Amino acid sequence: MAGKIKITIDGKEIEASPGEKILWAALDNGIYIPHLCAGRDHHPPSASCRLCFVEIEGYPQPVTSCTQEVTGGMVISTRSERLDRIVGTGFEMIMTNHLTDCKACPKNRSCELQKIARERKFRLKPPRLPRLDRELPVDDSADGIKHDPNKCVLCGHCIRACREKGAGVLGFARRGFERVVTTFNGAPLGESGCNSCTACTLVCPVGALTLKV
Ligand code: FES
């Protein structure tokens, strides 16, 4: 096809558009790479979840596929002992900080964490690292929206969606394991200027922002 370049991922030759990120080229060709924070329209990508690592022939270190552009003839691997170790450790770090009550969660069976665990044969409750239960208050003050920060994976999709809808009431606060998505001054969503458009619930990949049932 005109304007396309050829690359190889996991032994499969595919066509991609010049400048396209490896992650989207792979996913569009049925090759799964774990990802939480990437979005096709995110410029620049935040590359914060650290789950989308791949190896490229000739590159000394793995790279995040949501930030790395394809170039013609690139030979890419999504799986190796080293990659599985890096991605597995990243997943464990996320899960130590995630309230895992899948059976009671509205996102059960449509949760991106469950998909990653299934695809990579990771455990949702990793045995190696101690759990960090934060027991943050659940906010159901907004019409139609429930915010459970104990399930947030800090991907930032909700913050972007909220901004795009013009409300802009969500943002990150604090650092490290204390980091949360919250409103200005930590006000309840219902008192924050949230107009209950529910765009945040559509993009949340886990059960942190969900429609009230
Ligand atoms: Fe690439 Fe999150 S999807 S770092």
Tab-separated table of C-alpha atoms and ligand atoms in Angstrom:
chain	number	residue	atom	x	y	z
A	1	MET	CA	0.000	0.000	0.000
A	2	ALA	CA	1.281	3.494	-0.901
A	3	GLY	CA	3.090	5.318	1.874
A	4	LYS	CA	3.318	2.249	4.098
A	5	ILE	CA	6.460	0.669	5.486
A	6	LYS	CA	7.117	-2.927	6.428
A	7	ILE	CA	8.102	-3.981	9.938
A	8	THR	CA	8.270	-7.353	11.652
A	9	ILE	CA	6.712	-8.021	15.046
A	10	ASP	CA	7.144	-11.438	16.652
A	11	GLY	CA	8.111	-12.890	13.293
A	12	LYS	CA	5.039	-11.491	11.527
A	13	GLU	CA	5.628	-8.992	8.724
A	14	ILE	CA	3.102	-6.173	8.821
A	15	GLU	CA	2.562	-2.790	7.215
A	16	ALA	CA	2.527	0.395	9.238
A	17	SER	CA	2.365	4.100	8.575
A	18	PRO	CA	5.605	6.062	8.901
A	19	GLY	CA	5.684	7.805	12.260
A	20	GLU	CA	3.102	5.470	13.771
A	21	LYS	CA	3.854	4.204	17.279
A	22	ILE	CA	4.744	0.517	17.551
A	23	LEU	CA	1.919	-0.090	20.039
A	24	TRP	CA	-0.842	0.891	17.606
A	25	ALA	CA	0.766	-0.893	14.660
A	26	ALA	CA	0.885	-4.079	16.754
A	27	LEU	CA	-2.658	-3.828	18.106
A	28	ASP	CA	-4.084	-3.042	14.670
A	29	ASN	CA	-2.511	-6.250	13.412
A	30	GLY	CA	-3.780	-8.482	16.190
A	31	ILE	CA	-0.570	-8.496	18.245
A	32	TYR	CA	-1.319	-7.749	21.877
A	33	ILE	CA	0.969	-5.540	23.956
A	34	PRO	CA	-0.134	-4.674	27.525
A	35	HIS	CA	-0.947	-0.985	27.936
A	36	LEU	CA	-2.915	1.211	30.316
A	37	CYS	CA	-1.920	4.824	29.840
A	38	ALA	CA	-1.592	5.149	26.065
A	39	GLY	CA	-4.162	6.787	23.801
A	40	ARG	CA	-3.962	7.276	20.063
A	41	ASP	CA	-4.523	11.001	20.492
A	42	HIS	CA	-2.138	11.498	23.414
A	43	HIS	CA	0.599	13.918	22.333
A	44	PRO	CA	3.074	13.392	23.787
A	45	PRO	CA	2.314	9.978	25.323
A	46	SER	CA	2.633	10.001	29.106
A	47	ALA	CA	4.359	6.581	29.167
A	48	SER	CA	3.540	6.265	32.837
A	49	CYS	CA	2.281	2.689	33.246
A	50	ARG	CA	5.525	1.106	31.920
A	51	LEU	CA	3.767	-2.030	30.686
A	52	CYS	CA	4.204	-1.736	26.930
A	53	PHE	CA	7.910	-2.553	26.630
A	54	VAL	CA	9.218	-4.244	23.490
A	55	GLU	CA	12.670	-5.119	22.214
A	56	ILE	CA	13.946	-3.874	18.862
A	57	GLU	CA	16.823	-5.502	16.999
A	58	GLY	CA	19.890	-3.252	17.301
A	59	TYR	CA	18.579	-1.367	20.348
A	60	PRO	CA	20.498	-2.032	23.581
A	61	GLN	CA	17.512	-1.656	25.901
A	62	PRO	CA	13.767	-2.370	25.738
A	63	VAL	CA	11.660	0.641	24.765
A	64	THR	CA	8.076	1.640	25.465
A	65	SER	CA	6.048	0.848	22.369
A	66	CYS	CA	3.610	3.719	22.996
A	67	THR	CA	6.435	6.236	22.483
A	68	GLN	CA	8.643	4.551	19.868
A	69	GLU	CA	7.839	5.230	16.232
A	70	VAL	CA	8.164	2.526	13.584
A	71	THR	CA	10.834	2.745	10.926
A	72	GLY	CA	11.096	0.611	7.794
A	73	GLY	CA	12.576	-2.840	8.351
A	74	MET	CA	12.319	-2.671	12.133
A	75	VAL	CA	12.348	-6.088	13.815
A	76	ILE	CA	10.434	-6.071	17.095
A	77	SER	CA	9.780	-8.642	19.811
A	78	THR	CA	6.971	-8.341	22.342
A	79	ARG	CA	8.044	-11.363	24.396
A	80	SER	CA	11.354	-12.543	25.857
A	81	GLU	CA	12.557	-13.573	29.286
A	82	ARG	CA	13.767	-10.031	29.942
A	83	LEU	CA	10.568	-8.380	28.707
A	84	ASP	CA	8.337	-10.735	30.678
A	85	ARG	CA	10.336	-9.925	33.802
A	86	ILE	CA	10.129	-6.144	33.285
A	87	VAL	CA	6.447	-6.102	32.368
A	88	GLY	CA	5.595	-8.619	35.092
A	89	THR	CA	7.284	-6.494	37.741
A	90	GLY	CA	5.496	-3.367	36.475
A	91	PHE	CA	2.183	-5.192	36.644
A	92	GLU	CA	2.922	-6.380	40.192
A	93	MET	CA	3.692	-2.815	41.266
A	94	ILE	CA	0.331	-1.660	39.917
A	95	MET	CA	-1.534	-4.541	41.525
A	96	THR	CA	-0.023	-4.004	44.988
A	97	ASN	CA	-1.803	-0.655	44.977
A	98	HIS	CA	-5.083	-1.790	43.407
A	99	LEU	CA	-8.114	-2.946	45.354
A	100	THR	CA	-8.812	-6.327	43.780
A	101	ASP	CA	-12.420	-7.264	44.451
A	102	CYS	CA	-13.243	-8.390	40.928
A	103	LYS	CA	-16.453	-10.254	41.730
A	104	ALA	CA	-18.018	-7.123	43.245
A	105	CYS	CA	-16.525	-4.695	40.700
A	106	PRO	CA	-18.705	-3.212	37.932
A	107	LYS	CA	-15.794	-3.659	35.499
A	108	ASN	CA	-15.497	-7.381	36.141
A	109	ARG	CA	-14.804	-9.081	32.769
A	110	SER	CA	-14.209	-5.768	30.979
A	111	CYS	CA	-11.274	-4.621	33.111
A	112	GLU	CA	-7.976	-3.997	31.347
A	113	LEU	CA	-6.042	-5.447	34.307
A	114	GLN	CA	-7.902	-8.733	33.924
A	115	LYS	CA	-7.081	-8.708	30.214
A	116	ILE	CA	-3.361	-8.127	30.833
A	117	ALA	CA	-3.317	-10.872	33.478
A	118	ARG	CA	-5.069	-13.259	31.106
A	119	GLU	CA	-2.848	-12.459	28.110
A	120	ARG	CA	0.417	-12.663	30.031
A	121	LYS	CA	-0.594	-15.259	32.608
A	122	PHE	CA	0.057	-12.838	35.474
A	123	ARG	CA	-1.622	-13.185	38.829
A	124	LEU	CA	-4.083	-10.458	39.835
A	125	LYS	CA	-2.934	-10.853	43.423
A	126	PRO	CA	0.865	-11.073	43.109
A	127	PRO	CA	2.381	-13.038	45.973
A	128	ARG	CA	5.834	-11.408	45.914
A	129	LEU	CA	5.121	-7.855	47.047
A	130	PRO	CA	3.182	-6.693	50.106
A	131	ARG	CA	-0.193	-5.127	49.411
A	132	LEU	CA	-0.576	-1.410	50.054
A	133	ASP	CA	-4.231	-1.020	50.951
A	134	ARG	CA	-4.852	2.704	51.088
A	135	GLU	CA	-8.508	2.555	52.126
A	136	LEU	CA	-9.311	5.864	50.443
A	137	PRO	CA	-12.916	7.072	50.692
A	138	VAL	CA	-15.218	6.177	47.803
A	139	ASP	CA	-16.936	9.248	46.328
A	140	ASP	CA	-20.476	8.826	45.021
A	141	SER	CA	-21.460	12.470	45.414
A	142	ALA	CA	-21.835	13.156	41.661
A	143	ASP	CA	-24.973	12.245	39.753
A	144	GLY	CA	-24.451	8.949	37.979
A	145	ILE	CA	-20.714	8.568	38.757
A	146	LYS	CA	-18.919	6.567	41.418
A	147	HIS	CA	-15.226	7.245	42.040
A	148	ASP	CA	-13.270	4.554	43.878
A	149	PRO	CA	-9.650	5.779	44.056
A	150	ASN	CA	-8.568	2.457	45.561
A	151	LYS	CA	-8.900	0.965	42.083
A	152	CYS	CA	-7.234	3.767	40.132
A	153	VAL	CA	-4.189	2.849	38.016
A	154	LEU	CA	-3.240	6.508	37.368
A	155	CYS	CA	-3.463	6.163	33.592
A	156	GLY	CA	-4.794	9.727	33.239
A	157	HIS	CA	-7.490	8.897	30.654
A	158	CYS	CA	-10.217	10.386	32.865
A	159	ILE	CA	-8.301	13.653	33.284
A	160	ARG	CA	-7.995	14.053	29.510
A	161	ALA	CA	-11.635	13.139	28.904
A	162	CYS	CA	-12.788	15.599	31.558
A	163	ARG	CA	-10.682	18.353	29.976
A	164	GLU	CA	-11.914	17.557	26.479
A	165	LYS	CA	-15.499	17.849	27.702
A	166	GLY	CA	-14.684	21.293	29.076
A	167	ALA	CA	-15.217	20.506	32.756
A	168	GLY	CA	-11.561	20.005	33.693
A	169	VAL	CA	-12.324	19.149	37.297
A	170	LEU	CA	-10.016	16.100	37.536
A	171	GLY	CA	-6.257	16.185	37.981
A	172	PHE	CA	-3.362	14.394	39.657
A	173	ALA	CA	-2.328	15.260	43.213
A	174	ARG	CA	0.596	14.108	45.391
A	175	ARG	CA	3.521	11.859	44.432
A	176	GLY	CA	4.698	8.250	44.571
A	177	PHE	CA	2.326	5.767	46.198
A	178	GLU	CA	0.285	8.699	47.525
A	179	ARG	CA	-0.543	9.856	43.999
A	180	VAL	CA	-4.254	10.107	43.256
A	181	VAL	CA	-6.692	11.434	40.701
A	182	THR	CA	-8.788	14.009	42.482
A	183	THR	CA	-10.596	17.326	42.153
A	184	PHE	CA	-9.336	20.787	43.027
A	185	ASN	CA	-8.730	20.851	46.797
A	186	GLY	CA	-9.952	17.246	46.979
A	187	ALA	CA	-13.602	18.348	46.953
A	188	PRO	CA	-16.200	15.628	46.371
A	189	LEU	CA	-16.990	15.246	42.666
A	190	GLY	CA	-20.540	16.458	43.243
A	191	GLU	CA	-19.220	19.755	44.616
A	192	SER	CA	-16.389	20.187	42.128
A	193	GLY	CA	-18.131	21.551	39.036
A	194	CYS	CA	-18.510	18.052	37.578
A	195	ASN	CA	-21.482	18.125	35.209
A	196	SER	CA	-21.932	14.342	35.296
A	197	CYS	CA	-21.259	13.939	31.584
A	198	THR	CA	-19.815	10.493	32.529
A	199	ALA	CA	-17.040	10.741	29.881
A	200	CYS	CA	-14.555	9.667	32.567
A	201	THR	CA	-16.416	6.405	33.140
A	202	LEU	CA	-16.203	5.553	29.440
A	203	VAL	CA	-12.414	5.803	29.317
A	204	CYS	CA	-11.486	4.368	32.732
A	205	PRO	CA	-9.876	0.994	31.935
A	206	VAL	CA	-10.570	-0.360	35.432
A	207	GLY	CA	-13.261	0.057	38.083
A	208	ALA	CA	-12.141	3.415	39.471
A	209	LEU	CA	-14.708	5.592	37.694
A	210	THR	CA	-17.929	3.776	36.941
A	211	LEU	CA	-21.570	4.519	36.336
A	212	LYS	CA	-23.695	4.308	39.442
A	213	VAL	CA	-26.065	1.377	39.319
B	1	FES	FE1	3.205	2.679	27.164
B	1	FES	FE2	1.737	2.961	29.409
B	1	FES	S1	1.113	2.253	27.475
B	1	FES	S2	3.887	3.246	29.128
